[in-house]
Structure formats: C-alpha cells, structure tokens
Amino acid sequence: MEPEERHRCCWYGRRTADLPENLGSHTIVDGELVYCAHPMYWPVVRYEFDLRNCEDCDVFKARRSERPA
C-alpha cells in the first residue's frame, strides 16, 4: 500500500492548511500538509512527522468502514 493510501486509511492521519516553512521534508496533498496525529508522537514531533514514515508504522489503526444508513 502506498504511504498516501495508508495515511488516508489510518485513524491518526490528519491534514492542515498550515504549511511549514521547509516544504522539502513534508508531503503536501491537494494543497494541504498531511501528517500523523498519534498521541505518542504528536506532542514531540507535531507537524514534522511526515506521512512517508507511516509506511511501516507499528501503531497503524484502521478507520472504521463507512456503513450505509
């Protein structure tokens, strides 16, 4: 699975319109910064945790599948 797809499926995957100064080390998708908001990582790395690091993540948590009403 590609990192972007894994990030999209992960409960901790987030996006923000706030872009960092150093764009070279981050992944921007559709004009938004994508990052991991895992509670163990977020306080330390904040927006610096690039989604490419999520490829083999040990704390991946799948989002619930959408159920039809």
mmCIF file of C-alpha atoms in Angstrom:
data_model
loop_
_atom_site.group_PDB
_atom_site.id
_atom_site.type_symbol
_atom_site.label_atom_id
_atom_site.label_comp_id
_atom_site.label_asym_id
_atom_site.label_seq_id
_atom_site.Cartn_x
_atom_site.Cartn_y
_atom_site.Cartn_z
ATOM 1 C CA MET A 1 0.000 0.000 0.000
ATOM 2 C CA GLU A 2 1.316 3.457 -0.896
ATOM 3 C CA PRO A 3 2.031 5.790 2.058
ATOM 4 C CA GLU A 4 -0.707 8.237 0.976
ATOM 5 C CA GLU A 5 -3.304 5.449 0.863
ATOM 6 C CA ARG A 6 -2.169 4.057 4.229
ATOM 7 C CA HIS A 7 -2.349 7.556 5.726
ATOM 8 C CA ARG A 8 -5.856 8.048 4.326
ATOM 9 C CA CYS A 9 -6.958 4.761 5.948
ATOM 10 C CA CYS A 10 -5.325 5.473 9.327
ATOM 11 C CA TRP A 11 -7.340 6.896 12.209
ATOM 12 C CA TYR A 12 -4.386 9.140 13.145
ATOM 13 C CA GLY A 13 -3.992 10.626 9.646
ATOM 14 C CA ARG A 14 -4.751 14.352 9.556
ATOM 15 C CA ARG A 15 -4.494 17.303 7.163
ATOM 16 C CA THR A 16 -3.981 21.006 7.720
ATOM 17 C CA ALA A 17 -3.847 24.081 5.509
ATOM 18 C CA ASP A 18 -0.987 25.417 7.701
ATOM 19 C CA LEU A 19 2.149 24.741 5.687
ATOM 20 C CA PRO A 20 5.607 24.575 7.305
ATOM 21 C CA GLU A 21 8.482 26.783 6.113
ATOM 22 C CA ASN A 22 10.598 23.812 4.992
ATOM 23 C CA LEU A 23 8.405 22.150 2.378
ATOM 24 C CA GLY A 24 11.179 19.841 1.166
ATOM 25 C CA SER A 25 10.764 17.353 4.021
ATOM 26 C CA HIS A 26 6.959 17.187 4.034
ATOM 27 C CA THR A 27 4.214 15.712 1.898
ATOM 28 C CA ILE A 28 1.596 18.095 0.558
ATOM 29 C CA VAL A 29 -1.570 16.595 -0.933
ATOM 30 C CA ASP A 30 -4.197 18.795 -2.612
ATOM 31 C CA GLY A 31 -2.573 21.901 -1.097
ATOM 32 C CA GLU A 32 -2.658 20.558 2.462
ATOM 33 C CA LEU A 33 0.040 19.172 4.726
ATOM 34 C CA VAL A 34 -0.657 15.550 5.673
ATOM 35 C CA TYR A 35 0.715 14.318 8.996
ATOM 36 C CA CYS A 36 0.297 11.754 11.756
ATOM 37 C CA ALA A 37 -1.543 12.835 14.920
ATOM 38 C CA HIS A 38 -0.728 9.776 17.038
ATOM 39 C CA PRO A 39 -0.876 10.844 20.725
ATOM 40 C CA MET A 40 2.587 9.403 21.458
ATOM 41 C CA TYR A 41 4.247 11.224 18.532
ATOM 42 C CA TRP A 42 2.245 14.451 18.218
ATOM 43 C CA PRO A 43 3.496 16.186 21.414
ATOM 44 C CA VAL A 44 7.103 15.595 20.330
ATOM 45 C CA VAL A 45 7.185 15.951 16.550
ATOM 46 C CA ARG A 46 3.939 17.878 15.866
ATOM 47 C CA TYR A 47 3.562 18.539 12.119
ATOM 48 C CA GLU A 48 7.086 17.263 11.429
ATOM 49 C CA PHE A 49 6.016 13.601 11.262
ATOM 50 C CA ASP A 50 5.796 13.096 7.517
ATOM 51 C CA LEU A 51 3.354 10.521 6.171
ATOM 52 C CA ARG A 52 6.180 8.698 4.361
ATOM 53 C CA ASN A 53 7.177 7.471 7.846
ATOM 54 C CA CYS A 54 3.775 5.773 8.132
ATOM 55 C CA GLU A 55 4.552 3.132 5.515
ATOM 56 C CA ASP A 56 5.648 0.507 8.088
ATOM 57 C CA CYS A 57 4.091 2.117 11.160
ATOM 58 C CA ASP A 58 3.614 -0.191 14.162
ATOM 59 C CA VAL A 59 0.754 1.902 15.573
ATOM 60 C CA PHE A 60 -1.410 1.983 12.428
ATOM 61 C CA LYS A 61 -5.086 1.959 13.382
ATOM 62 C CA ALA A 62 -7.576 1.473 10.555
ATOM 63 C CA ARG A 63 -10.531 3.834 10.324
ATOM 64 C CA ARG A 64 -13.958 2.286 10.733
ATOM 65 C CA SER A 65 -15.507 1.390 7.431
ATOM 66 C CA GLU A 66 -18.394 3.566 6.367
ATOM 67 C CA ARG A 67 -21.665 1.717 6.793
ATOM 68 C CA PRO A 68 -24.631 2.582 4.609
ATOM 69 C CA ALA A 69 -27.547 4.085 6.538
#
